[in-house]
mmCIF file of C-alpha atoms in Angstrom:
data_model
loop_
_atom_site.group_PDB
_atom_site.id
_atom_site.type_symbol
_atom_site.label_atom_id
_atom_site.label_comp_id
_atom_site.label_asym_id
_atom_site.label_seq_id
_atom_site.Cartn_x
_atom_site.Cartn_y
_atom_site.Cartn_z
ATOM 1 C CA MET N 1 226.090 -49.926 -48.835
ATOM 2 C CA GLU N 2 225.890 -46.604 -50.781
ATOM 3 C CA HIS N 3 222.427 -45.076 -50.121
ATOM 4 C CA GLU N 4 221.008 -42.911 -52.918
ATOM 5 C CA MET N 5 219.406 -39.315 -52.682
ATOM 6 C CA LEU N 6 215.840 -39.441 -53.138
ATOM 7 C CA HIS N 7 214.529 -38.022 -56.550
ATOM 8 C CA HIS N 8 212.499 -35.324 -56.843
ATOM 9 C CA ASN N 9 210.380 -33.202 -59.412
ATOM 10 C CA TRP N 10 209.408 -29.335 -59.521
ATOM 11 C CA MET N 11 205.733 -28.663 -59.910
ATOM 12 C CA GLY N 12 205.899 -25.249 -62.057
ATOM 13 C CA SER N 13 202.077 -24.148 -61.342
ATOM 14 C CA TYR N 14 203.155 -24.104 -57.537
ATOM 15 C CA ILE N 15 206.290 -22.357 -57.891
ATOM 16 C CA LEU N 16 204.366 -19.630 -60.083
ATOM 17 C CA LEU N 17 202.077 -19.445 -57.432
ATOM 18 C CA SER N 18 204.833 -19.205 -54.753
ATOM 19 C CA TYR N 19 206.174 -16.055 -56.661
ATOM 20 C CA ALA N 20 202.955 -14.297 -57.146
ATOM 21 C CA ILE N 21 202.652 -14.715 -53.563
ATOM 22 C CA ALA N 22 205.920 -12.948 -52.813
ATOM 23 C CA VAL N 23 204.929 -10.270 -55.046
ATOM 24 C CA ALA N 24 202.049 -9.618 -53.701
ATOM 25 C CA ALA N 25 203.206 -9.435 -50.244
ATOM 26 C CA SER N 26 206.046 -7.082 -51.278
ATOM 27 C CA TYR N 27 203.481 -4.840 -52.976
ATOM 28 C CA MET N 28 200.930 -4.343 -49.996
ATOM 29 C CA SER N 29 204.124 -4.248 -47.170
ATOM 30 C CA LEU N 30 205.322 -1.074 -49.992
ATOM 31 C CA GLU N 31 202.053 0.642 -49.638
ATOM 32 C CA LEU N 32 202.010 0.113 -45.847
ATOM 33 C CA ALA N 33 205.581 1.119 -45.962
ATOM 34 C CA GLY N 34 204.543 5.157 -46.575
ATOM 35 C CA ARG N 35 202.123 5.066 -43.795
ATOM 36 C CA ALA N 36 204.319 3.729 -41.411
ATOM 37 C CA GLY N 37 207.407 5.624 -42.059
ATOM 38 C CA ARG N 38 205.272 9.234 -42.042
ATOM 39 C CA VAL N 39 203.473 8.696 -38.925
ATOM 40 C CA PHE N 40 206.555 6.993 -36.669
ATOM 41 C CA ASN N 41 206.382 8.268 -32.963
ATOM 42 C CA SER N 42 202.799 8.919 -33.768
ATOM 43 C CA ALA N 43 199.829 7.335 -31.890
ATOM 44 C CA SER N 44 198.826 5.150 -34.990
ATOM 45 C CA SER N 45 202.941 3.880 -35.811
ATOM 46 C CA ARG N 46 202.238 0.753 -34.020
ATOM 47 C CA PHE N 47 199.122 -0.037 -36.048
ATOM 48 C CA TRP N 48 200.912 0.158 -38.957
ATOM 49 C CA LEU N 49 204.189 -1.144 -38.308
ATOM 50 C CA ILE N 50 202.724 -4.411 -37.034
ATOM 51 C CA ALA N 51 200.379 -4.420 -40.275
ATOM 52 C CA GLN N 52 203.460 -4.336 -42.319
ATOM 53 C CA ALA N 53 205.580 -6.662 -40.110
ATOM 54 C CA LEU N 54 202.314 -9.328 -40.464
ATOM 55 C CA VAL N 55 201.887 -8.836 -44.178
ATOM 56 C CA LEU N 56 205.144 -9.205 -45.211
ATOM 57 C CA GLY N 57 206.335 -11.972 -42.328
ATOM 58 C CA TYR N 58 203.080 -13.950 -43.336
ATOM 59 C CA GLY N 59 203.732 -13.402 -47.143
ATOM 60 C CA ILE N 60 207.054 -14.825 -46.658
ATOM 61 C CA TRP N 61 205.854 -17.446 -44.603
ATOM 62 C CA ALA N 62 202.887 -18.314 -47.157
ATOM 63 C CA MET N 63 205.637 -18.200 -50.079
ATOM 64 C CA HIS N 64 207.492 -20.829 -48.490
ATOM 65 C CA PHE N 65 204.633 -23.284 -47.689
ATOM 66 C CA VAL N 66 203.191 -22.719 -51.452
ATOM 67 C CA GLY N 67 207.008 -23.353 -52.750
ATOM 68 C CA MET N 68 207.168 -26.782 -50.540
ATOM 69 C CA MET N 69 203.826 -27.862 -51.954
ATOM 70 C CA ALA N 70 206.274 -28.060 -55.681
ATOM 71 C CA PHE N 71 208.677 -30.079 -54.007
ATOM 72 C CA GLN N 72 207.089 -33.373 -55.631
ATOM 73 C CA VAL N 73 208.516 -36.863 -54.294
ATOM 74 C CA ASN N 74 207.688 -40.439 -54.564
ATOM 75 C CA ALA N 75 207.574 -41.192 -50.446
ATOM 76 C CA ALA N 76 205.207 -40.959 -48.106
ATOM 77 C CA THR N 77 205.437 -37.083 -46.410
ATOM 78 C CA SER N 78 204.069 -34.692 -44.015
ATOM 79 C CA LEU N 79 204.082 -31.680 -41.794
ATOM 80 C CA ASN N 80 204.469 -30.974 -38.059
ATOM 81 C CA TYR N 81 201.768 -28.474 -38.102
ATOM 82 C CA PRO N 82 202.717 -26.933 -34.545
ATOM 83 C CA ILE N 83 206.235 -26.316 -35.972
ATOM 84 C CA THR N 84 204.522 -24.655 -39.268
ATOM 85 C CA VAL N 85 202.711 -22.401 -37.361
ATOM 86 C CA LEU N 86 205.151 -21.440 -35.463
ATOM 87 C CA SER N 87 207.736 -20.780 -38.181
ATOM 88 C CA GLY N 88 205.523 -18.174 -39.412
ATOM 89 C CA LEU N 89 205.340 -16.825 -36.030
ATOM 90 C CA ILE N 90 209.212 -16.341 -36.609
ATOM 91 C CA ALA N 91 208.935 -14.341 -39.399
ATOM 92 C CA VAL N 92 206.648 -11.596 -38.345
ATOM 93 C CA ALA N 93 208.038 -11.571 -34.764
ATOM 94 C CA PHE N 94 211.809 -10.446 -36.479
ATOM 95 C CA VAL N 95 210.569 -8.498 -39.135
ATOM 96 C CA TYR N 96 208.625 -6.462 -36.538
ATOM 97 C CA PRO N 97 211.832 -5.026 -34.791
ATOM 98 C CA ALA N 98 213.746 -4.605 -37.690
ATOM 99 C CA LEU N 99 210.928 -2.289 -38.716
ATOM 100 C CA LEU N 100 211.566 -0.545 -35.562
ATOM 101 C CA VAL N 101 214.944 0.030 -35.866
ATOM 102 C CA LEU N 102 214.534 1.131 -39.627
ATOM 103 C CA HIS N 103 212.325 3.832 -38.487
ATOM 104 C CA SER N 104 213.709 4.858 -34.813
ATOM 105 C CA GLY N 105 216.318 7.315 -36.104
ATOM 106 C CA ALA N 106 218.006 9.119 -39.167
ATOM 107 C CA PHE N 107 218.405 6.495 -41.905
ATOM 108 C CA THR N 108 222.253 5.442 -42.130
ATOM 109 C CA LEU N 109 223.778 2.182 -44.070
ATOM 110 C CA ARG N 110 224.723 1.014 -40.395
ATOM 111 C CA ARG N 111 220.942 1.104 -39.437
ATOM 112 C CA LEU N 112 219.859 -0.415 -42.510
ATOM 113 C CA GLY N 113 222.161 -3.214 -41.830
ATOM 114 C CA ILE N 114 221.316 -3.833 -38.438
ATOM 115 C CA ALA N 115 217.946 -4.051 -39.724
ATOM 116 C CA GLY N 116 218.250 -5.935 -42.547
ATOM 117 C CA ALA N 117 220.675 -8.657 -40.474
ATOM 118 C CA ILE N 118 217.414 -8.681 -38.023
ATOM 119 C CA ALA N 119 215.018 -9.425 -40.894
ATOM 120 C CA GLY N 120 217.192 -11.825 -42.521
ATOM 121 C CA THR N 121 217.934 -13.801 -39.220
ATOM 122 C CA GLY N 122 213.896 -14.070 -39.210
ATOM 123 C CA ILE N 123 213.464 -15.150 -42.706
ATOM 124 C CA VAL N 124 216.592 -17.805 -42.209
ATOM 125 C CA ALA N 125 214.944 -18.802 -39.315
ATOM 126 C CA MET N 126 211.347 -19.050 -40.902
ATOM 127 C CA HIS N 127 212.585 -21.491 -43.749
ATOM 128 C CA TYR N 128 214.758 -24.139 -41.618
ATOM 129 C CA SER N 129 212.484 -24.136 -38.974
ATOM 130 C CA GLY N 130 209.482 -24.649 -41.672
ATOM 131 C CA MET N 131 212.087 -27.653 -43.421
ATOM 132 C CA ALA N 132 212.155 -29.077 -39.849
ATOM 133 C CA ALA N 133 208.714 -29.503 -39.684
ATOM 134 C CA TYR N 134 209.341 -31.591 -43.136
ATOM 135 C CA ARG N 135 208.705 -35.348 -42.061
ATOM 136 C CA MET N 136 209.780 -37.918 -44.477
ATOM 137 C CA PRO N 137 210.373 -41.712 -42.997
ATOM 138 C CA GLY N 138 213.225 -43.518 -44.100
ATOM 139 C CA THR N 139 215.633 -40.682 -45.066
ATOM 140 C CA GLU N 140 218.530 -38.886 -43.790
ATOM 141 C CA LEU N 141 219.054 -35.160 -44.055
ATOM 142 C CA GLN N 142 222.105 -34.089 -45.868
ATOM 143 C CA ILE N 143 223.172 -29.981 -45.914
ATOM 144 C CA ASN N 144 225.088 -28.552 -48.865
ATOM 145 C CA VAL N 145 226.874 -25.691 -47.263
ATOM 146 C CA VAL N 146 227.447 -23.879 -49.752
ATOM 147 C CA ALA N 147 223.737 -23.307 -50.604
ATOM 148 C CA LEU N 148 223.018 -23.165 -47.233
ATOM 149 C CA ILE N 149 225.717 -20.083 -46.961
ATOM 150 C CA ALA N 150 224.167 -18.510 -50.029
ATOM 151 C CA SER N 151 220.845 -18.719 -48.741
ATOM 152 C CA VAL N 152 221.725 -16.838 -45.330
ATOM 153 C CA ILE N 153 223.325 -13.982 -47.800
ATOM 154 C CA ILE N 154 220.408 -13.592 -50.141
ATOM 155 C CA ALA N 155 217.823 -13.611 -47.081
ATOM 156 C CA VAL N 156 220.098 -10.805 -45.622
ATOM 157 C CA GLY N 157 220.432 -8.670 -49.170
ATOM 158 C CA ALA N 158 216.838 -9.483 -49.703
ATOM 159 C CA SER N 159 216.018 -7.605 -46.279
ATOM 160 C CA MET N 160 218.332 -4.922 -46.959
ATOM 161 C CA ALA N 161 216.734 -4.252 -50.406
ATOM 162 C CA ALA N 162 213.649 -4.462 -49.160
ATOM 163 C CA LEU N 163 213.660 -1.986 -46.103
ATOM 164 C CA PHE N 164 216.250 0.643 -48.247
ATOM 165 C CA LEU N 165 212.594 0.516 -50.843
ATOM 166 C CA PHE N 166 210.517 1.119 -47.354
ATOM 167 C CA HIS N 167 212.767 4.036 -46.257
ATOM 168 C CA THR N 168 212.813 5.579 -49.923
ATOM 169 C CA LEU N 169 208.792 5.498 -50.234
ATOM 170 C CA THR N 170 208.904 8.233 -46.862
ATOM 171 C CA SER N 171 211.880 10.208 -48.492
ATOM 172 C CA ASP N 172 211.913 13.403 -50.160
ATOM 173 C CA TRP N 173 212.213 11.772 -53.403
ATOM 174 C CA ALA N 174 209.007 10.082 -52.688
ATOM 175 C CA ARG N 175 207.208 13.439 -52.560
ATOM 176 C CA ARG N 176 208.777 14.828 -55.755
ATOM 177 C CA GLN N 177 207.064 11.859 -57.669
ATOM 178 C CA THR N 178 203.525 11.817 -59.261
ATOM 179 C CA LYS N 179 201.093 9.185 -57.995
ATOM 180 C CA MET N 180 201.305 7.034 -61.026
ATOM 181 C CA GLN N 181 205.310 7.678 -60.661
ATOM 182 C CA LEU N 182 204.956 5.794 -57.146
ATOM 183 C CA ASN N 183 202.915 3.370 -58.434
ATOM 184 C CA LEU N 184 205.164 1.923 -61.448
ATOM 185 C CA VAL N 185 207.969 2.003 -58.620
ATOM 186 C CA LYS N 186 206.134 -0.073 -56.421
ATOM 187 C CA VAL N 187 205.413 -2.832 -58.716
ATOM 188 C CA GLY N 188 208.430 -2.680 -60.294
ATOM 189 C CA ALA N 189 209.836 -2.970 -56.804
ATOM 190 C CA ALA N 190 207.316 -5.494 -55.834
ATOM 191 C CA ALA N 191 208.426 -7.703 -58.824
ATOM 192 C CA VAL N 192 212.303 -7.529 -57.490
ATOM 193 C CA MET N 193 211.452 -8.161 -54.071
ATOM 194 C CA GLY N 194 209.712 -11.282 -55.212
ATOM 195 C CA VAL N 195 212.528 -12.637 -57.126
ATOM 196 C CA ALA N 196 214.768 -12.142 -54.087
ATOM 197 C CA ILE N 197 212.525 -13.844 -51.843
ATOM 198 C CA THR N 198 211.591 -16.550 -54.097
ATOM 199 C CA GLY N 199 215.587 -17.390 -54.953
ATOM 200 C CA MET N 200 215.953 -17.241 -51.040
ATOM 201 C CA HIS N 201 213.446 -20.226 -50.451
ATOM 202 C CA TYR N 202 214.701 -22.209 -53.486
ATOM 203 C CA THR N 203 218.451 -21.893 -52.927
ATOM 204 C CA GLY N 204 217.620 -22.987 -49.266
ATOM 205 C CA MET N 205 215.855 -25.928 -50.519
ATOM 206 C CA ALA N 206 218.828 -26.854 -52.332
ATOM 207 C CA ALA N 207 220.786 -26.903 -49.246
ATOM 208 C CA LEU N 208 218.732 -29.429 -48.175
ATOM 209 C CA GLN N 209 219.194 -33.103 -49.655
ATOM 210 C CA PHE N 210 217.530 -36.072 -48.592
ATOM 211 C CA LYS N 211 219.202 -39.420 -48.728
ATOM 212 C CA VAL N 212 217.046 -42.933 -48.569
ATOM 213 C CA VAL N 213 218.457 -44.905 -45.601
ATOM 214 C CA ASP N 214 215.597 -47.251 -45.615
ATOM 215 C CA GLU N 215 213.285 -47.934 -48.380
ATOM 216 C CA MET N 216 210.788 -49.849 -46.286
ATOM 217 C CA LYS N 217 210.072 -47.042 -44.421
ATOM 218 C CA LEU N 218 209.990 -44.604 -47.258
ATOM 219 C CA GLY N 219 206.348 -45.504 -48.338
ATOM 220 C CA ILE N 220 205.001 -44.432 -51.514
ATOM 221 C CA ALA N 221 202.865 -41.447 -51.801
ATOM 222 C CA ALA N 222 203.117 -40.350 -55.219
ATOM 223 C CA ASP N 223 201.251 -36.677 -54.755
ATOM 224 C CA GLY N 224 203.839 -36.104 -51.909
ATOM 225 C CA ILE N 225 202.507 -33.727 -49.111
ATOM 226 C CA ASP N 226 198.674 -34.019 -48.656
ATOM 227 C CA THR N 227 197.943 -30.278 -49.092
ATOM 228 C CA THR N 228 194.440 -29.642 -48.585
ATOM 229 C CA LEU N 229 194.714 -28.491 -45.045
ATOM 230 C CA LEU N 230 197.617 -26.311 -45.533
ATOM 231 C CA ALA N 231 196.401 -24.862 -48.752
ATOM 232 C CA LEU N 232 192.971 -23.831 -47.011
ATOM 233 C CA VAL N 233 195.100 -22.274 -44.263
ATOM 234 C CA ILE N 234 197.270 -20.508 -46.479
ATOM 235 C CA GLY N 235 194.341 -19.432 -48.750
ATOM 236 C CA VAL N 236 191.803 -18.258 -46.094
ATOM 237 C CA VAL N 237 194.448 -16.288 -44.102
ATOM 238 C CA SER N 238 195.854 -14.578 -46.990
ATOM 239 C CA PHE N 239 192.491 -13.520 -48.035
ATOM 240 C CA LEU N 240 192.261 -12.389 -44.946
ATOM 241 C CA LEU N 241 195.418 -10.186 -44.317
ATOM 242 C CA MET N 242 195.788 -8.851 -47.927
ATOM 243 C CA GLY N 243 191.908 -7.432 -47.387
ATOM 244 C CA LEU N 244 192.622 -6.134 -44.270
ATOM 245 C CA ALA N 245 195.802 -4.381 -45.562
ATOM 246 C CA VAL N 246 193.686 -3.139 -48.781
ATOM 247 C CA THR N 247 190.845 -1.930 -46.469
ATOM 248 C CA SER N 248 193.412 -0.047 -44.479
ATOM 249 C CA VAL N 249 194.989 1.892 -47.123
ATOM 250 C CA LEU N 250 191.880 2.844 -48.595
ATOM 251 C CA MET N 251 190.438 3.709 -45.185
ATOM 252 C CA ASP N 252 193.604 5.746 -44.759
ATOM 253 C CA ALA N 253 193.637 7.479 -48.243
ATOM 254 C CA GLY N 254 189.890 8.347 -47.912
ATOM 255 C CA ARG N 255 190.443 10.401 -44.396
ATOM 256 C CA GLY N 256 193.504 12.505 -46.731
ATOM 257 C CA GLY N 257 196.232 9.698 -45.911
ATOM 258 C CA ASP N 258 197.264 9.297 -49.623
ATOM 259 C CA LEU N 259 200.885 9.899 -50.442
ATOM 260 C CA ASP N 260 200.355 12.835 -52.772
ATOM 261 C CA ASP N 261 198.784 14.511 -49.640
ATOM 262 C CA LEU N 262 201.882 13.637 -46.947
ATOM 263 C CA ASP N 263 203.535 16.406 -44.751
ATOM 264 C CA PHE N 264 207.070 15.580 -45.315
ATOM 265 C CA GLY N 265 208.455 19.145 -44.084
ATOM 266 C CA SER N 266 207.562 22.484 -43.728
ATOM 267 C CA ALA N 267 205.808 24.030 -46.573
ATOM 268 C CA ALA N 268 208.708 26.755 -46.302
ATOM 269 C CA ASP N 269 211.077 24.199 -47.152
#
């Protein structure tokens, strides 16, 4: 008997929200990048690197599950919440060492490639472990290998681009820009990073296809996943993390730590 693929729709509002979350996380991580880069090997370096890893790693995770809520099917679906939480920890756990590699020595393409591969691996692991938490009785998961490979390439490429931007914000080039110019660069870069991050997610979603194998177990649930708890968790943690990041940046700027006042080198240079 030939089994049909499960029909699905996409909710546009959740897609837009997932992009907005990716852009917000990207912008805040770019803000934190300047602090993390300028104080590396100082007493406060660990704080800024952890803050940056949390904001970016969690932001990617939040985008992923908001994107999952955009995936609407006429089936009884659920999420394994322990695996869902674990997938978020995976993202942060890989982003942090990637940042350490990036800042641990002189910037080179080799260092960028290694750091990008580490962060990209974390994003891929987060995405597919998060998908493993997605339960749909009566279906069998099939993989589109081409889309799978494309999602990995996008994840690594997006990670390298993001890390390059993080490095740029701690370079001599950044010192020569005005605050307004840097803010415009950050906004534009965050928008591009948001496209790359969400692009990886939806390419990864295209790599996974659900075949109906037992219509009796499939059930009917027109609204797909019950998103109330997940949406609440994402909303609360997003507010707390973004609020913490904004507060930290403002406090740092108030202490004279704004980018315009950074000592990128000797005044004689």
